[in-house]
Coordinates of C-alpha atoms in Angstrom, one line a residue:
M153 CA -33.6 15.3 22.1
A154 CA -30.3 15.9 20.2
D155 CA -30.5 16.6 16.5
R156 CA -30.1 13.7 14.2
L157 CA -27.6 14.9 11.6
S158 CA -27.9 14.0 8.0
P159 CA -25.1 11.9 6.3
L160 CA -23.9 15.1 4.5
D161 CA -23.8 17.1 7.8
L162 CA -21.9 14.2 9.4
M163 CA -19.4 14.0 6.6
T164 CA -18.9 17.8 6.7
K165 CA -18.2 17.7 10.4
L166 CA -15.8 14.7 10.1
I167 CA -13.8 16.3 7.3
S168 CA -13.4 19.5 9.3
F169 CA -11.0 17.6 11.5
P170 CA -7.5 17.5 9.8
T171 CA -6.7 14.0 10.9
V172 CA -3.6 13.5 8.8
S173 CA -2.0 10.2 9.9
R174 CA 1.1 12.0 11.4
D175 CA -1.3 14.1 13.7
T176 CA -3.8 13.3 16.4
N177 CA -7.3 12.1 15.7
I178 CA -8.5 12.6 19.3
P179 CA -10.7 15.7 18.6
L180 CA -12.6 13.8 16.0
I181 CA -13.1 10.8 18.2
D182 CA -14.2 13.1 21.1
W183 CA -16.8 14.7 18.9
V184 CA -18.1 11.3 17.7
A185 CA -18.3 10.0 21.2
D186 CA -20.2 13.1 22.3
Y187 CA -22.6 12.9 19.3
L188 CA -23.3 9.2 20.1
H189 CA -23.8 10.0 23.8
S190 CA -26.3 12.7 22.9
H191 CA -28.4 10.0 21.4
G192 CA -28.0 7.6 24.3
I193 CA -25.3 5.4 22.7
D194 CA -22.4 4.4 24.7
S195 CA -19.0 4.2 22.9
H196 CA -15.7 2.6 23.9
R197 CA -12.2 3.5 23.0
Y198 CA -8.8 1.9 22.3
I199 CA -6.2 4.3 23.4
D200 CA -2.8 4.0 21.7
P201 CA -0.1 3.9 24.5
D202 CA 2.6 5.4 22.3
Q203 CA 0.9 8.3 20.4
P204 CA -2.1 10.6 20.7
K205 CA -4.5 8.4 18.7
H206 CA -7.8 6.8 19.7
A207 CA -10.0 4.2 18.1
L208 CA -13.8 4.1 18.8
F209 CA -16.3 1.3 18.7
A210 CA -20.0 1.1 19.7
H211 CA -22.9 -1.3 19.7
V212 CA -26.7 -0.7 19.3
G213 CA -29.6 -3.1 19.3
P214 CA -29.9 -6.4 21.3
W215 CA -26.9 -7.1 23.5
E216 CA -26.0 -10.4 21.7
E217 CA -23.5 -11.7 19.2
G218 CA -24.0 -11.6 15.4
A219 CA -23.9 -7.9 14.8
I220 CA -23.1 -6.4 11.4
V221 CA -20.0 -4.2 11.9
L222 CA -19.4 -1.1 9.8
S223 CA -15.7 -0.4 9.8
G224 CA -13.9 2.7 8.7
H225 CA -10.7 4.6 9.5
T226 CA -10.4 8.2 10.6
D227 CA -7.0 9.1 9.3
V228 CA -6.3 10.7 5.9
V229 CA -3.2 11.3 3.9
P230 CA -1.4 14.6 3.8
I231 CA -2.2 17.5 1.5
D232 CA 1.4 18.8 1.4
G233 CA 2.3 20.2 -2.0
Q234 CA -1.1 19.3 -3.6
P235 CA -2.8 22.0 -5.7
W236 CA -6.3 22.1 -4.2
N237 CA -8.9 24.5 -5.6
S238 CA -10.8 24.7 -2.3
D239 CA -10.1 24.2 1.4
P240 CA -9.3 20.4 1.7
F241 CA -10.9 20.3 5.2
E242 CA -14.2 21.8 4.1
V243 CA -16.8 19.9 2.0
V244 CA -17.5 21.8 -1.2
E245 CA -20.1 20.7 -3.7
R246 CA -19.7 21.5 -7.3
D247 CA -20.3 19.7 -10.6
G248 CA -22.1 16.9 -8.9
K249 CA -19.2 16.1 -6.6
Y250 CA -18.4 16.6 -2.9
F251 CA -14.7 17.8 -2.6
G252 CA -12.6 17.5 0.5
R253 CA -9.8 15.4 2.0
G254 CA -11.5 12.1 3.0
T255 CA -14.7 12.5 1.1
C256 CA -13.7 9.4 -0.8
D257 CA -11.2 7.7 1.5
M258 CA -13.1 7.3 3.7
K259 CA -14.9 9.8 5.9
G260 CA -17.8 9.7 3.5
F261 CA -18.4 6.1 4.6
D262 CA -17.7 6.9 8.2
A263 CA -20.5 9.5 8.1
L264 CA -22.9 7.0 6.5
A265 CA -22.0 4.5 9.2
L266 CA -22.6 7.0 12.0
W267 CA -26.0 7.9 10.5
A268 CA -27.0 4.3 10.3
L269 CA -25.9 3.6 13.9
V270 CA -28.0 6.5 15.3
E271 CA -31.0 5.6 13.1
A272 CA -30.7 1.9 14.1
H273 CA -30.7 2.9 17.8
H274 CA -33.8 5.0 17.5
A275 CA -35.6 2.4 15.3
G276 CA -35.2 -0.4 17.8
I277 CA -33.5 -2.9 15.6
K278 CA -33.9 -6.7 16.2
R279 CA -30.3 -7.6 15.1
P280 CA -27.4 -5.6 16.5
L281 CA -25.3 -3.1 14.6
Q282 CA -21.7 -2.0 15.5
I283 CA -19.3 0.7 14.3
A284 CA -15.5 0.5 14.5
L285 CA -13.5 3.6 13.7
S286 CA -9.7 3.0 13.6
F287 CA -6.6 5.1 13.0
D288 CA -3.3 4.8 11.1
E289 CA -4.8 2.8 8.2
E290 CA -2.9 5.0 5.8
V291 CA 0.5 4.1 7.3
G292 CA 0.1 0.4 7.1
C293 CA -3.2 -0.6 8.8
T294 CA -1.5 -0.5 12.2
G295 CA -4.3 0.8 14.2
A296 CA -7.0 -1.8 13.5
P297 CA -5.4 -4.9 15.1
P298 CA -5.2 -3.5 18.6
M299 CA -8.7 -2.0 18.2
I300 CA -10.1 -5.4 17.1
K301 CA -8.5 -7.0 20.1
A302 CA -9.9 -4.4 22.4
M303 CA -13.4 -4.9 21.0
Q304 CA -13.5 -8.6 22.0
P305 CA -14.0 -8.4 25.8
V306 CA -16.2 -5.3 25.6
L307 CA -18.8 -5.9 22.8
P308 CA -20.6 -9.0 21.8
K309 CA -18.7 -10.4 18.8
G310 CA -20.1 -9.4 15.4
S311 CA -20.3 -11.8 12.6
A312 CA -20.1 -9.8 9.4
V313 CA -17.9 -6.8 8.8
I314 CA -18.4 -4.3 5.9
V315 CA -15.2 -2.2 5.4
G316 CA -16.2 0.9 3.6
E317 CA -13.2 1.6 1.5
P318 CA -14.1 3.2 -1.9
S319 CA -15.3 0.4 -4.2
M320 CA -18.0 2.1 -6.2
M321 CA -20.5 0.3 -3.9
Q322 CA -19.4 -3.0 -5.4
A323 CA -18.6 -6.1 -3.3
V324 CA -14.8 -6.6 -3.2
T325 CA -14.1 -10.0 -1.8
G326 CA -10.3 -10.2 -2.0
H327 CA -7.2 -8.0 -1.7
K328 CA -3.5 -8.5 -1.5
G329 CA -1.7 -8.6 1.8
G330 CA 1.3 -6.4 2.6
T331 CA 4.4 -6.3 4.7
G332 CA 6.9 -3.5 4.9
F333 CA 10.3 -2.7 6.4
L334 CA 12.2 0.5 7.3
T335 CA 15.7 -0.1 6.0
E336 CA 18.6 2.0 7.4
V337 CA 22.0 1.6 5.7
V338 CA 25.0 3.0 7.7
G339 CA 28.1 3.4 5.6
F340 CA 31.5 5.1 6.1
E341 CA 32.3 8.6 4.8
V342 CA 35.4 9.4 2.8
H343 CA 36.1 11.7 -0.1
S344 CA 34.6 10.4 -3.2
S345 CA 38.0 10.4 -5.0
I346 CA 39.0 7.5 -2.7
M347 CA 35.5 6.0 -2.5
H348 CA 37.0 2.4 -2.5
T349 CA 38.2 3.0 1.1
G350 CA 34.7 4.0 2.3
V351 CA 31.2 2.5 2.1
N352 CA 28.6 4.5 0.3
A353 CA 25.3 3.8 2.0
I354 CA 23.2 5.0 -0.9
M355 CA 25.1 2.7 -3.4
A356 CA 24.8 -0.2 -1.0
G357 CA 21.1 0.5 -0.6
A358 CA 20.7 0.6 -4.4
K359 CA 21.7 -3.0 -4.5
L360 CA 18.7 -3.8 -2.3
I361 CA 16.4 -1.7 -4.5
E362 CA 17.8 -3.4 -7.6
W363 CA 17.0 -6.7 -6.0
A364 CA 13.4 -5.6 -5.7
N365 CA 13.4 -4.8 -9.4
D366 CA 14.7 -8.3 -10.1
V367 CA 11.9 -9.8 -7.9
N368 CA 9.3 -8.0 -9.8
T369 CA 10.7 -9.1 -13.2
E370 CA 10.9 -12.7 -12.1
N371 CA 7.4 -12.7 -10.6
M372 CA 5.9 -11.0 -13.7
A373 CA 7.4 -13.7 -15.9
R374 CA 5.9 -16.6 -13.9
K375 CA 2.5 -18.1 -14.8
P376 CA 0.1 -16.7 -12.3
T377 CA -1.7 -19.0 -9.9
E378 CA -5.5 -19.2 -10.0
I379 CA -5.8 -16.8 -7.1
A380 CA -3.1 -14.5 -8.4
S381 CA -4.9 -14.2 -11.8
M382 CA -7.8 -12.5 -10.0
F383 CA -5.5 -9.4 -9.3
D384 CA -4.0 -6.7 -11.3
P385 CA -1.0 -7.2 -11.4
P386 CA -1.4 -10.9 -11.0
F387 CA 1.8 -11.4 -8.9
T388 CA 3.4 -10.2 -5.7
T389 CA 5.3 -6.9 -6.0
A390 CA 8.2 -5.3 -4.2
H391 CA 8.3 -1.5 -4.0
V392 CA 10.4 1.4 -2.7
G393 CA 8.5 4.7 -2.7
M394 CA 10.8 7.0 -0.7
I395 CA 14.5 7.3 -0.1
S396 CA 16.8 9.7 1.7
G397 CA 20.5 10.0 2.5
G398 CA 23.8 11.5 1.7
T399 CA 25.7 14.7 2.7
A400 CA 27.3 16.0 -0.4
E401 CA 28.1 15.0 -4.0
N402 CA 31.8 14.4 -3.2
I403 CA 31.4 12.4 0.0
T404 CA 30.4 8.7 0.2
A405 CA 27.0 8.7 1.9
K406 CA 27.1 7.7 5.5
H407 CA 23.3 7.2 5.8
C408 CA 20.6 5.9 3.5
T409 CA 17.0 5.2 4.6
F410 CA 14.1 3.8 2.6
G411 CA 11.0 1.7 3.0
M412 CA 10.8 -1.7 1.3
G413 CA 7.2 -3.0 0.9
F414 CA 5.6 -6.1 -0.5
R415 CA 2.0 -6.5 -1.8
V416 CA 1.5 -10.2 -1.5
V417 CA -1.0 -12.4 -3.3
P418 CA -3.4 -14.1 -0.9
G419 CA -2.3 -17.7 -0.3
E420 CA 1.4 -16.8 -0.5
D421 CA 3.5 -16.6 2.7
K422 CA 4.3 -13.0 3.5
D423 CA 7.0 -14.2 5.8
K424 CA 8.7 -15.8 2.9
W425 CA 9.2 -12.5 1.2
G426 CA 10.5 -10.9 4.3
A427 CA 13.0 -13.7 4.8
A428 CA 14.1 -13.4 1.2
Y429 CA 14.7 -9.7 1.7
L430 CA 16.6 -10.2 5.0
K431 CA 18.8 -12.8 3.2
K432 CA 19.7 -10.2 0.6
V433 CA 20.3 -7.6 3.3
A434 CA 22.8 -9.9 5.0
E435 CA 24.6 -10.4 1.7
V436 CA 25.0 -6.7 1.1
E437 CA 26.0 -6.0 4.7
K438 CA 28.7 -8.6 4.4
Q439 CA 30.1 -6.8 1.4
M440 CA 30.0 -3.5 3.2
Q441 CA 31.8 -4.9 6.3
A442 CA 34.5 -6.4 4.2
V443 CA 35.6 -2.8 3.5
V444 CA 34.7 -1.2 6.8
P445 CA 33.7 -3.6 9.6
E446 CA 31.7 -1.1 11.6
T447 CA 29.2 -0.4 8.8
Y448 CA 25.8 -2.2 9.0
I449 CA 22.2 -2.4 7.8
R450 CA 19.3 -2.1 10.3
V451 CA 15.9 -3.5 9.1
T452 CA 12.8 -2.7 11.2
P453 CA 9.3 -4.2 10.5
K454 CA 6.8 -1.4 9.9
F455 CA 3.5 -3.1 9.0
D456 CA 2.1 -6.5 8.3
V457 CA -1.3 -6.7 6.7
P458 CA -3.0 -10.0 5.9
G459 CA -4.7 -10.4 2.6
L460 CA -8.5 -10.7 2.3
K461 CA -9.3 -14.2 1.0
P462 CA -12.6 -14.8 -0.9
E463 CA -15.0 -16.7 1.4
K464 CA -17.2 -19.5 0.3
D465 CA -20.8 -18.4 1.1
G466 CA -19.4 -15.6 3.2
E467 CA -22.1 -13.8 5.2
A468 CA -20.6 -10.3 4.6
E469 CA -20.4 -10.8 0.9
T470 CA -23.9 -12.3 0.8
L471 CA -25.4 -9.2 2.6
V472 CA -23.6 -6.7 0.4
R473 CA -24.7 -8.5 -2.8
Q474 CA -28.3 -8.6 -1.6
F475 CA -28.3 -4.8 -0.9
T476 CA -26.4 -3.8 -4.1
G477 CA -27.5 -6.3 -6.6
D478 CA -23.8 -6.7 -7.6
N479 CA -23.0 -10.2 -8.6
A480 CA -19.6 -9.7 -10.3
A481 CA -16.2 -10.7 -8.9
H482 CA -14.1 -7.8 -7.7
K483 CA -10.5 -8.1 -6.3
V484 CA -8.1 -5.2 -5.5
S485 CA -4.3 -5.0 -5.1
Y486 CA -4.3 -2.5 -2.2
G487 CA -4.6 -3.7 1.4
T488 CA -7.3 -2.8 3.8
E489 CA -8.5 -3.7 7.4
A490 CA -10.8 -6.3 6.0
G491 CA -8.1 -8.9 6.0
Q492 CA -7.4 -8.1 9.6
F493 CA -11.0 -8.6 10.6
Q494 CA -11.1 -11.8 8.7
E495 CA -8.0 -13.0 10.4
A496 CA -9.7 -12.3 13.8
G497 CA -12.6 -14.6 12.8
Y498 CA -15.1 -12.2 11.2
S499 CA -16.7 -12.6 7.7
A500 CA -15.5 -9.6 5.9
V501 CA -16.1 -7.7 2.6
I502 CA -15.2 -4.3 1.2
C503 CA -18.0 -2.0 0.0
G504 CA -18.1 1.8 0.1
P505 CA -18.9 4.8 -2.0
G506 CA -16.4 6.4 -4.3
D507 CA -13.6 5.5 -6.7
I508 CA -10.2 4.5 -5.3
G509 CA -8.7 6.4 -8.1
Q510 CA -9.7 9.6 -6.4
A511 CA -8.2 8.6 -3.0
H512 CA -5.1 10.6 -2.0
Q513 CA -5.5 13.0 -4.9
P514 CA -5.6 16.8 -4.9
D515 CA -9.3 17.8 -5.1
E516 CA -10.3 14.4 -3.8
F517 CA -14.0 13.9 -4.2
V518 CA -16.9 11.5 -4.0
T519 CA -19.7 12.0 -6.5
V520 CA -23.1 13.0 -5.1
A521 CA -24.6 10.0 -6.8
Q522 CA -22.1 7.6 -5.1
F523 CA -22.7 9.2 -1.7
N524 CA -26.4 8.8 -2.2
A525 CA -25.9 5.2 -3.3
G526 CA -24.2 4.7 0.0
H527 CA -27.1 6.3 1.8
D528 CA -29.5 4.0 0.0
F529 CA -27.4 1.0 1.0
M530 CA -27.6 2.0 4.7
K531 CA -31.4 2.4 4.4
K532 CA -31.6 -1.2 3.1
L533 CA -29.3 -2.4 5.9
L534 CA -31.7 -0.8 8.5
Q535 CA -34.7 -2.5 7.0
R536 CA -32.8 -5.8 7.3
L537 CA -31.9 -5.2 10.9
L538 CA -35.5 -4.3 11.8
G539 CA -36.4 -7.9 10.8

């Protein structure tokens, strides 16, 4: 019989695969599939048609609906320019912490989920358990929706999804949604001494960025709704985190590119914010074309993540609270795949080991205590599945 690896062994193996979102995750998925197969567990894949990325899902226990689904993503953020004190793709234990890219976000949970799946299979559980491992969560949660769709005709539908994003093993029942757009401004180059005869793409783009600042100021000044007041900050935000463009200091920029993103309070219409942005884009483009007609602005949707709405008597939340003893209300402003599972008809909650403040940082870590708490959670889950 194949070895049954410990959660730490599994996390160490998963982190050894440098699955940065811009790169492939197929070697990791191949290894997971082989490991599950060695224990007699069949797995299935969603294969992205446009890039070398795979998602994996599997089912153990009775072949019936109502499984608990353990959901995690396999991609991690880049390490470029970060001052690490150890190899980011090797788990190093020191000072009561496990260091490595993904220990917190979120290969630590992925390892615990794999451990639980194998143990559940060998234990002969009476209620089914599933695992779902996605890709491209870190670039807008774009890998989960096709994976969720692919699961439907292959596996009996689960009923409760636990998304293991780092939450300090607390039950997070709500998060903001998100929508984002790649914005490309195409201007007209002239010498900056006669800039009035050209169109500076950067300066035109700055008008859109200033619009985002105005949106944030206006939203901050409004009295928050009951749902919005659960979040920090208690309003929808607009944000630009990267921008590029220009050729030289003395030339009006021909190109400017940036991402415009919105983190939307649940209950608000994400499409409304997109429409408002496109209206502003059309206004700025009209100003550009009044100077040089062939200039333009191209806006391409990049991601669309639904918010996670608190559920009344939600099964996933109830399970997590029973296992953790956590009865407090927790909401977060970042987006996750939980909202996507909820939108597909699952009860969903977020609960995983680690502090989100450590995610994406140099020397990312999960404490040994948090990882062990995650292991204890999975042991309680197995007891429940055994009936």
